[in-house]
Amino acid sequence: MPSFLLKTEPSEFSFQDLVKKKRATWDGVTNAAALIHLRSIAKGDTIYIYHTGDEKAVVGVARALGGAFEDPKRPGKTPEGKPKFAVVDVAPVGPVATPVTLAAIKGDPRFAELGLVKQSRLSVMPVPGAMEKVLREMAGLGG
DNA sequence: GCCAACGTTGGC
DNA sequence: GCCAACGTTGGC
């Protein structure tokens, strides 16, 4: 099953906020490359939440409640007929046992091809299966 | 359609 | 607070 990493600035919307709210619509993504990845999120996909700013670490796990859909606040289609500004509903699964810091990710060559490392400004990116396994180990998550 | 100028993000 | 990387805008 595919998994993804979503970045957020915790002072605006943190993983803890998601836990409190029980579910949230992940919106506000405007970057074209990030939107391409966002649109590929499907129901049940695992989502890793990364905090930028002072924390710079993967702090929690969430799940997509459905597939990406058109942002009702910003309707519009791409020339291909896809939602221009896609959003996705997510629910928290739980915090990681051990936050996985950006420094740790950058220091591990197995993450060299991860979007977080290659393009620091990308806010939505796929996490390939092999990397997800490493990430889960570092985060102290089972399976 | 090119590209310089400007704005934004996010790590340092 | 600075600046590199990248995206967007607007003049031509």
mmCIF file with all atom_site columns, C-alpha atoms (C1' of nucleotides) in Angstrom:
data_model
loop_
_atom_site.group_PDB
_atom_site.id
_atom_site.type_symbol
_atom_site.label_atom_id
_atom_site.label_alt_id
_atom_site.label_comp_id
_atom_site.label_asym_id
_atom_site.label_entity_id
_atom_site.label_seq_id
_atom_site.pdbx_PDB_ins_code
_atom_site.Cartn_x
_atom_site.Cartn_y
_atom_site.Cartn_z
_atom_site.occupancy
_atom_site.B_iso_or_equiv
_atom_site.pdbx_formal_charge
_atom_site.auth_seq_id
_atom_site.auth_comp_id
_atom_site.auth_asym_id
_atom_site.auth_atom_id
_atom_site.pdbx_PDB_model_num
ATOM 1   C CA    . MET A 1 1   ? 0.000   0.000  0.000   1.00 0.00 ? 1   MET A CA    1
ATOM 2   C CA    . PRO A 1 2   ? 1.414   3.404  -0.911  1.00 0.00 ? 2   PRO A CA    1
ATOM 3   C CA    . SER A 1 3   ? 2.384   5.795  1.794   1.00 0.00 ? 3   SER A CA    1
ATOM 4   C CA    . PHE A 1 4   ? 3.019   9.502  1.809   1.00 0.00 ? 4   PHE A CA    1
ATOM 5   C CA    . LEU A 1 5   ? 4.728   12.166 3.847   1.00 0.00 ? 5   LEU A CA    1
ATOM 6   C CA    . LEU A 1 6   ? 2.926   15.442 4.508   1.00 0.00 ? 6   LEU A CA    1
ATOM 7   C CA    . LYS A 1 7   ? 4.696   18.464 5.873   1.00 0.00 ? 7   LYS A CA    1
ATOM 8   C CA    . THR A 1 8   ? 3.090   20.972 8.167   1.00 0.00 ? 8   THR A CA    1
ATOM 9   C CA    . GLU A 1 9   ? 4.172   23.968 10.171  1.00 0.00 ? 9   GLU A CA    1
ATOM 10  C CA    . PRO A 1 10  ? 3.092   22.941 13.699  1.00 0.00 ? 10  PRO A CA    1
ATOM 11  C CA    . SER A 1 11  ? 2.279   26.508 14.751  1.00 0.00 ? 11  SER A CA    1
ATOM 12  C CA    . GLU A 1 12  ? -0.382  26.497 12.034  1.00 0.00 ? 12  GLU A CA    1
ATOM 13  C CA    . PHE A 1 13  ? -1.605  22.920 12.167  1.00 0.00 ? 13  PHE A CA    1
ATOM 14  C CA    . SER A 1 14  ? 0.200   20.249 14.139  1.00 0.00 ? 14  SER A CA    1
ATOM 15  C CA    . PHE A 1 15  ? -0.174  16.521 14.481  1.00 0.00 ? 15  PHE A CA    1
ATOM 16  C CA    . GLN A 1 16  ? -1.476  17.182 17.983  1.00 0.00 ? 16  GLN A CA    1
ATOM 17  C CA    . ASP A 1 17  ? -4.202  19.358 16.469  1.00 0.00 ? 17  ASP A CA    1
ATOM 18  C CA    . LEU A 1 18  ? -5.161  16.459 14.227  1.00 0.00 ? 18  LEU A CA    1
ATOM 19  C CA    . VAL A 1 19  ? -5.325  14.112 17.206  1.00 0.00 ? 19  VAL A CA    1
ATOM 20  C CA    . LYS A 1 20  ? -7.582  16.553 19.032  1.00 0.00 ? 20  LYS A CA    1
ATOM 21  C CA    . LYS A 1 21  ? -9.862  17.051 16.052  1.00 0.00 ? 21  LYS A CA    1
ATOM 22  C CA    . LYS A 1 22  ? -9.963  13.324 15.246  1.00 0.00 ? 22  LYS A CA    1
ATOM 23  C CA    . ARG A 1 23  ? -10.062 14.155 11.541  1.00 0.00 ? 23  ARG A CA    1
ATOM 24  C CA    . ALA A 1 24  ? -9.210  17.022 9.276   1.00 0.00 ? 24  ALA A CA    1
ATOM 25  C CA    . THR A 1 25  ? -9.265  18.041 5.665   1.00 0.00 ? 25  THR A CA    1
ATOM 26  C CA    . TRP A 1 26  ? -5.690  18.541 4.558   1.00 0.00 ? 26  TRP A CA    1
ATOM 27  C CA    . ASP A 1 27  ? -5.885  21.670 2.449   1.00 0.00 ? 27  ASP A CA    1
ATOM 28  C CA    . GLY A 1 28  ? -3.791  24.665 1.545   1.00 0.00 ? 28  GLY A CA    1
ATOM 29  C CA    . VAL A 1 29  ? -1.477  22.843 -0.844  1.00 0.00 ? 29  VAL A CA    1
ATOM 30  C CA    . THR A 1 30  ? -0.842  25.032 -3.878  1.00 0.00 ? 30  THR A CA    1
ATOM 31  C CA    . ASN A 1 31  ? 2.489   23.833 -5.191  1.00 0.00 ? 31  ASN A CA    1
ATOM 32  C CA    . ALA A 1 32  ? 2.048   22.002 -8.487  1.00 0.00 ? 32  ALA A CA    1
ATOM 33  C CA    . ALA A 1 33  ? 4.432   19.148 -7.715  1.00 0.00 ? 33  ALA A CA    1
ATOM 34  C CA    . ALA A 1 34  ? 2.942   18.641 -4.270  1.00 0.00 ? 34  ALA A CA    1
ATOM 35  C CA    . LEU A 1 35  ? -0.566  18.625 -5.741  1.00 0.00 ? 35  LEU A CA    1
ATOM 36  C CA    . ILE A 1 36  ? 0.368   15.883 -8.185  1.00 0.00 ? 36  ILE A CA    1
ATOM 37  C CA    . HIS A 1 37  ? 1.370   13.688 -5.258  1.00 0.00 ? 37  HIS A CA    1
ATOM 38  C CA    . LEU A 1 38  ? -1.643  14.728 -3.205  1.00 0.00 ? 38  LEU A CA    1
ATOM 39  C CA    . ARG A 1 39  ? -4.015  13.724 -5.990  1.00 0.00 ? 39  ARG A CA    1
ATOM 40  C CA    . SER A 1 40  ? -2.533  10.234 -5.972  1.00 0.00 ? 40  SER A CA    1
ATOM 41  C CA    . ILE A 1 41  ? -3.502  9.613  -2.333  1.00 0.00 ? 41  ILE A CA    1
ATOM 42  C CA    . ALA A 1 42  ? -6.193  6.941  -2.041  1.00 0.00 ? 42  ALA A CA    1
ATOM 43  C CA    . LYS A 1 43  ? -8.448  5.749  0.740   1.00 0.00 ? 43  LYS A CA    1
ATOM 44  C CA    . GLY A 1 44  ? -6.549  3.885  3.429   1.00 0.00 ? 44  GLY A CA    1
ATOM 45  C CA    . ASP A 1 45  ? -3.111  5.139  2.460   1.00 0.00 ? 45  ASP A CA    1
ATOM 46  C CA    . THR A 1 46  ? -0.699  5.625  5.328   1.00 0.00 ? 46  THR A CA    1
ATOM 47  C CA    . ILE A 1 47  ? 0.440   9.192  5.859   1.00 0.00 ? 47  ILE A CA    1
ATOM 48  C CA    . TYR A 1 48  ? 3.454   10.291 7.869   1.00 0.00 ? 48  TYR A CA    1
ATOM 49  C CA    . ILE A 1 49  ? 3.227   13.749 9.366   1.00 0.00 ? 49  ILE A CA    1
ATOM 50  C CA    . TYR A 1 50  ? 6.381   15.851 9.381   1.00 0.00 ? 50  TYR A CA    1
ATOM 51  C CA    . HIS A 1 51  ? 6.736   19.060 11.375  1.00 0.00 ? 51  HIS A CA    1
ATOM 52  C CA    . THR A 1 52  ? 8.814   21.856 9.857   1.00 0.00 ? 52  THR A CA    1
ATOM 53  C CA    . GLY A 1 53  ? 10.141  24.849 11.765  1.00 0.00 ? 53  GLY A CA    1
ATOM 54  C CA    . ASP A 1 54  ? 11.772  24.167 15.110  1.00 0.00 ? 54  ASP A CA    1
ATOM 55  C CA    . GLU A 1 55  ? 11.004  20.441 15.207  1.00 0.00 ? 55  GLU A CA    1
ATOM 56  C CA    . LYS A 1 56  ? 11.969  19.181 11.766  1.00 0.00 ? 56  LYS A CA    1
ATOM 57  C CA    . ALA A 1 57  ? 10.905  15.606 12.435  1.00 0.00 ? 57  ALA A CA    1
ATOM 58  C CA    . VAL A 1 58  ? 8.345   12.989 11.514  1.00 0.00 ? 58  VAL A CA    1
ATOM 59  C CA    . VAL A 1 59  ? 6.102   12.988 14.561  1.00 0.00 ? 59  VAL A CA    1
ATOM 60  C CA    . GLY A 1 60  ? 2.987   11.026 13.763  1.00 0.00 ? 60  GLY A CA    1
ATOM 61  C CA    . VAL A 1 61  ? 1.073   8.658  11.554  1.00 0.00 ? 61  VAL A CA    1
ATOM 62  C CA    . ALA A 1 62  ? -2.295  9.251  9.942   1.00 0.00 ? 62  ALA A CA    1
ATOM 63  C CA    . ARG A 1 63  ? -4.513  7.545  7.442   1.00 0.00 ? 63  ARG A CA    1
ATOM 64  C CA    . ALA A 1 64  ? -6.401  8.812  4.402   1.00 0.00 ? 64  ALA A CA    1
ATOM 65  C CA    . LEU A 1 65  ? -10.136 8.517  5.025   1.00 0.00 ? 65  LEU A CA    1
ATOM 66  C CA    . GLY A 1 66  ? -10.812 8.706  1.312   1.00 0.00 ? 66  GLY A CA    1
ATOM 67  C CA    . GLY A 1 67  ? -9.174  9.657  -1.918  1.00 0.00 ? 67  GLY A CA    1
ATOM 68  C CA    . ALA A 1 68  ? -8.128  13.184 -2.809  1.00 0.00 ? 68  ALA A CA    1
ATOM 69  C CA    . PHE A 1 69  ? -10.964 15.416 -3.924  1.00 0.00 ? 69  PHE A CA    1
ATOM 70  C CA    . GLU A 1 70  ? -11.577 18.957 -5.116  1.00 0.00 ? 70  GLU A CA    1
ATOM 71  C CA    . ASP A 1 71  ? -11.250 21.656 -2.478  1.00 0.00 ? 71  ASP A CA    1
ATOM 72  C CA    . PRO A 1 72  ? -14.792 23.061 -2.080  1.00 0.00 ? 72  PRO A CA    1
ATOM 73  C CA    . LYS A 1 73  ? -13.254 26.394 -1.106  1.00 0.00 ? 73  LYS A CA    1
ATOM 74  C CA    . ARG A 1 74  ? -11.235 26.605 -4.288  1.00 0.00 ? 74  ARG A CA    1
ATOM 75  C CA    . PRO A 1 75  ? -13.049 24.827 -7.089  1.00 0.00 ? 75  PRO A CA    1
ATOM 76  C CA    . GLY A 1 76  ? -11.426 24.391 -10.451 1.00 0.00 ? 76  GLY A CA    1
ATOM 77  C CA    . LYS A 1 77  ? -10.058 21.709 -12.722 1.00 0.00 ? 77  LYS A CA    1
ATOM 78  C CA    . THR A 1 78  ? -6.747  21.111 -14.370 1.00 0.00 ? 78  THR A CA    1
ATOM 79  C CA    . PRO A 1 79  ? -6.680  20.849 -18.175 1.00 0.00 ? 79  PRO A CA    1
ATOM 80  C CA    . GLU A 1 80  ? -6.759  17.087 -17.591 1.00 0.00 ? 80  GLU A CA    1
ATOM 81  C CA    . GLY A 1 81  ? -10.013 17.407 -15.675 1.00 0.00 ? 81  GLY A CA    1
ATOM 82  C CA    . LYS A 1 82  ? -8.534  16.703 -12.256 1.00 0.00 ? 82  LYS A CA    1
ATOM 83  C CA    . PRO A 1 83  ? -9.205  18.886 -9.233  1.00 0.00 ? 83  PRO A CA    1
ATOM 84  C CA    . LYS A 1 84  ? -6.843  21.815 -9.446  1.00 0.00 ? 84  LYS A CA    1
ATOM 85  C CA    . PHE A 1 85  ? -6.568  22.263 -5.698  1.00 0.00 ? 85  PHE A CA    1
ATOM 86  C CA    . ALA A 1 86  ? -6.949  18.783 -4.294  1.00 0.00 ? 86  ALA A CA    1
ATOM 87  C CA    . VAL A 1 87  ? -7.448  18.072 -0.595  1.00 0.00 ? 87  VAL A CA    1
ATOM 88  C CA    . VAL A 1 88  ? -7.711  14.876 1.401   1.00 0.00 ? 88  VAL A CA    1
ATOM 89  C CA    . ASP A 1 89  ? -9.475  13.898 4.609   1.00 0.00 ? 89  ASP A CA    1
ATOM 90  C CA    . VAL A 1 90  ? -7.153  12.351 7.169   1.00 0.00 ? 90  VAL A CA    1
ATOM 91  C CA    . ALA A 1 91  ? -7.488  10.829 10.615  1.00 0.00 ? 91  ALA A CA    1
ATOM 92  C CA    . PRO A 1 92  ? -4.739  10.298 13.167  1.00 0.00 ? 92  PRO A CA    1
ATOM 93  C CA    . VAL A 1 93  ? -3.401  6.797  13.782  1.00 0.00 ? 93  VAL A CA    1
ATOM 94  C CA    . GLY A 1 94  ? -0.979  7.705  16.527  1.00 0.00 ? 94  GLY A CA    1
ATOM 95  C CA    . PRO A 1 95  ? 2.260   9.429  17.379  1.00 0.00 ? 95  PRO A CA    1
ATOM 96  C CA    . VAL A 1 96  ? 5.551   7.788  16.563  1.00 0.00 ? 96  VAL A CA    1
ATOM 97  C CA    . ALA A 1 97  ? 7.467   6.239  19.460  1.00 0.00 ? 97  ALA A CA    1
ATOM 98  C CA    . THR A 1 98  ? 10.602  8.118  18.426  1.00 0.00 ? 98  THR A CA    1
ATOM 99  C CA    . PRO A 1 99  ? 10.467  11.239 16.253  1.00 0.00 ? 99  PRO A CA    1
ATOM 100 C CA    . VAL A 1 100 ? 12.589  10.802 13.167  1.00 0.00 ? 100 VAL A CA    1
ATOM 101 C CA    . THR A 1 101 ? 14.511  14.006 12.690  1.00 0.00 ? 101 THR A CA    1
ATOM 102 C CA    . LEU A 1 102 ? 15.478  15.595 9.423   1.00 0.00 ? 102 LEU A CA    1
ATOM 103 C CA    . ALA A 1 103 ? 19.100  15.247 10.498  1.00 0.00 ? 103 ALA A CA    1
ATOM 104 C CA    . ALA A 1 104 ? 18.648  11.505 10.913  1.00 0.00 ? 104 ALA A CA    1
ATOM 105 C CA    . ILE A 1 105 ? 16.922  11.242 7.540   1.00 0.00 ? 105 ILE A CA    1
ATOM 106 C CA    . LYS A 1 106 ? 19.599  13.271 5.805   1.00 0.00 ? 106 LYS A CA    1
ATOM 107 C CA    . GLY A 1 107 ? 22.282  11.252 7.521   1.00 0.00 ? 107 GLY A CA    1
ATOM 108 C CA    . ASP A 1 108 ? 20.989  7.958  6.178   1.00 0.00 ? 108 ASP A CA    1
ATOM 109 C CA    . PRO A 1 109 ? 21.876  7.240  2.552   1.00 0.00 ? 109 PRO A CA    1
ATOM 110 C CA    . ARG A 1 110 ? 18.778  5.069  2.213   1.00 0.00 ? 110 ARG A CA    1
ATOM 111 C CA    . PHE A 1 111 ? 16.739  8.288  2.196   1.00 0.00 ? 111 PHE A CA    1
ATOM 112 C CA    . ALA A 1 112 ? 18.853  10.006 -0.442  1.00 0.00 ? 112 ALA A CA    1
ATOM 113 C CA    . GLU A 1 113 ? 16.056  9.844  -3.006  1.00 0.00 ? 113 GLU A CA    1
ATOM 114 C CA    . LEU A 1 114 ? 13.302  10.997 -0.678  1.00 0.00 ? 114 LEU A CA    1
ATOM 115 C CA    . GLY A 1 115 ? 11.626  14.248 -1.699  1.00 0.00 ? 115 GLY A CA    1
ATOM 116 C CA    . LEU A 1 116 ? 12.278  15.691 1.742   1.00 0.00 ? 116 LEU A CA    1
ATOM 117 C CA    . VAL A 1 117 ? 16.010  15.402 1.083   1.00 0.00 ? 117 VAL A CA    1
ATOM 118 C CA    . LYS A 1 118 ? 16.064  16.167 -2.629  1.00 0.00 ? 118 LYS A CA    1
ATOM 119 C CA    . GLN A 1 119 ? 13.664  19.088 -2.640  1.00 0.00 ? 119 GLN A CA    1
ATOM 120 C CA    . SER A 1 120 ? 13.306  20.656 0.756   1.00 0.00 ? 120 SER A CA    1
ATOM 121 C CA    . ARG A 1 121 ? 10.320  22.782 -0.174  1.00 0.00 ? 121 ARG A CA    1
ATOM 122 C CA    . LEU A 1 122 ? 8.147   19.921 -1.401  1.00 0.00 ? 122 LEU A CA    1
ATOM 123 C CA    . SER A 1 123 ? 5.242   19.564 1.021   1.00 0.00 ? 123 SER A CA    1
ATOM 124 C CA    . VAL A 1 124 ? 3.628   16.336 -0.181  1.00 0.00 ? 124 VAL A CA    1
ATOM 125 C CA    . MET A 1 125 ? 5.653   13.370 -1.357  1.00 0.00 ? 125 MET A CA    1
ATOM 126 C CA    . PRO A 1 126 ? 5.387   9.623  -1.779  1.00 0.00 ? 126 PRO A CA    1
ATOM 127 C CA    . VAL A 1 127 ? 7.403   7.383  0.523   1.00 0.00 ? 127 VAL A CA    1
ATOM 128 C CA    . PRO A 1 128 ? 8.558   4.302  -1.387  1.00 0.00 ? 128 PRO A CA    1
ATOM 129 C CA    . GLY A 1 129 ? 8.014   0.977  0.374   1.00 0.00 ? 129 GLY A CA    1
ATOM 130 C CA    . ALA A 1 130 ? 11.666  0.372  1.136   1.00 0.00 ? 130 ALA A CA    1
ATOM 131 C CA    . MET A 1 131 ? 12.031  3.784  2.709   1.00 0.00 ? 131 MET A CA    1
ATOM 132 C CA    . GLU A 1 132 ? 8.807   3.383  4.640   1.00 0.00 ? 132 GLU A CA    1
ATOM 133 C CA    . LYS A 1 133 ? 10.236  0.245  6.235   1.00 0.00 ? 133 LYS A CA    1
ATOM 134 C CA    . VAL A 1 134 ? 13.351  2.116  7.341   1.00 0.00 ? 134 VAL A CA    1
ATOM 135 C CA    . LEU A 1 135 ? 11.295  5.045  8.524   1.00 0.00 ? 135 LEU A CA    1
ATOM 136 C CA    . ARG A 1 136 ? 9.081   2.797  10.642  1.00 0.00 ? 136 ARG A CA    1
ATOM 137 C CA    . GLU A 1 137 ? 12.104  1.135  12.204  1.00 0.00 ? 137 GLU A CA    1
ATOM 138 C CA    . MET A 1 138 ? 13.626  4.487  13.090  1.00 0.00 ? 138 MET A CA    1
ATOM 139 C CA    . ALA A 1 139 ? 10.296  5.707  14.437  1.00 0.00 ? 139 ALA A CA    1
ATOM 140 C CA    . GLY A 1 140 ? 9.922   2.678  16.661  1.00 0.00 ? 140 GLY A CA    1
ATOM 141 C CA    . LEU A 1 141 ? 6.791   1.525  14.902  1.00 0.00 ? 141 LEU A CA    1
ATOM 142 C CA    . GLY A 1 142 ? 5.950   -2.113 14.396  1.00 0.00 ? 142 GLY A CA    1
ATOM 143 C CA    . GLY A 1 143 ? 5.634   -3.772 11.006  1.00 0.00 ? 143 GLY A CA    1
ATOM 144 C "C1'" . DG  B 2 1   ? 8.136   32.234 -25.150 1.00 0.00 ? 1   DG  B "C1'" 1
ATOM 145 C "C1'" . DC  B 2 2   ? 12.061  34.066 -22.603 1.00 0.00 ? 2   DC  B "C1'" 1
ATOM 146 C "C1'" . DC  B 2 3   ? 13.983  35.699 -18.571 1.00 0.00 ? 3   DC  B "C1'" 1
ATOM 147 C "C1'" . DA  B 2 4   ? 14.762  39.128 -14.886 1.00 0.00 ? 4   DA  B "C1'" 1
ATOM 148 C "C1'" . DA  B 2 5   ? 12.690  40.477 -10.760 1.00 0.00 ? 5   DA  B "C1'" 1
ATOM 149 C "C1'" . DC  B 2 6   ? 10.319  39.310 -6.990  1.00 0.00 ? 6   DC  B "C1'" 1
ATOM 150 C "C1'" . DG  B 2 7   ? 8.041   36.359 -3.384  1.00 0.00 ? 7   DG  B "C1'" 1
ATOM 151 C "C1'" . DT  B 2 8   ? 7.940   32.232 -0.464  1.00 0.00 ? 8   DT  B "C1'" 1
ATOM 152 C "C1'" . DT  B 2 9   ? 9.552   28.262 1.938   1.00 0.00 ? 9   DT  B "C1'" 1
ATOM 153 C "C1'" . DG  B 2 10  ? 12.256  26.228 5.091   1.00 0.00 ? 10  DG  B "C1'" 1
ATOM 154 C "C1'" . DG  B 2 11  ? 16.928  24.822 6.637   1.00 0.00 ? 11  DG  B "C1'" 1
ATOM 155 C "C1'" . DC  B 2 12  ? 20.822  26.731 8.801   1.00 0.00 ? 12  DC  B "C1'" 1
ATOM 156 C "C1'" . DG  C 2 1   ? 18.272  36.823 10.358  1.00 0.00 ? 1   DG  C "C1'" 1
ATOM 157 C "C1'" . DC  C 2 2   ? 20.209  35.023 6.301   1.00 0.00 ? 2   DC  C "C1'" 1
ATOM 158 C "C1'" . DC  C 2 3   ? 20.079  32.866 2.087   1.00 0.00 ? 3   DC  C "C1'" 1
ATOM 159 C "C1'" . DA  C 2 4   ? 19.548  28.934 -1.278  1.00 0.00 ? 4   DA  C "C1'" 1
ATOM 160 C "C1'" . DA  C 2 5   ? 16.191  26.832 -3.923  1.00 0.00 ? 5   DA  C "C1'" 1
ATOM 161 C "C1'" . DC  C 2 6   ? 12.339  27.161 -6.249  1.00 0.00 ? 6   DC  C "C1'" 1
ATOM 162 C "C1'" . DG  C 2 7   ? 7.907   29.082 -8.058  1.00 0.00 ? 7   DG  C "C1'" 1
ATOM 163 C "C1'" . DT  C 2 8   ? 5.434   32.919 -10.086 1.00 0.00 ? 8   DT  C "C1'" 1
ATOM 164 C "C1'" . DT  C 2 9   ? 4.794   37.171 -12.411 1.00 0.00 ? 9   DT  C "C1'" 1
ATOM 165 C "C1'" . DG  C 2 10  ? 5.176   40.539 -15.828 1.00 0.00 ? 10  DG  C "C1'" 1
ATOM 166 C "C1'" . DG  C 2 11  ? 7.653   43.171 -19.410 1.00 0.00 ? 11  DG  C "C1'" 1
ATOM 167 C "C1'" . DC  C 2 12  ? 9.301   42.601 -23.734 1.00 0.00 ? 12  DC  C "C1'" 1
#
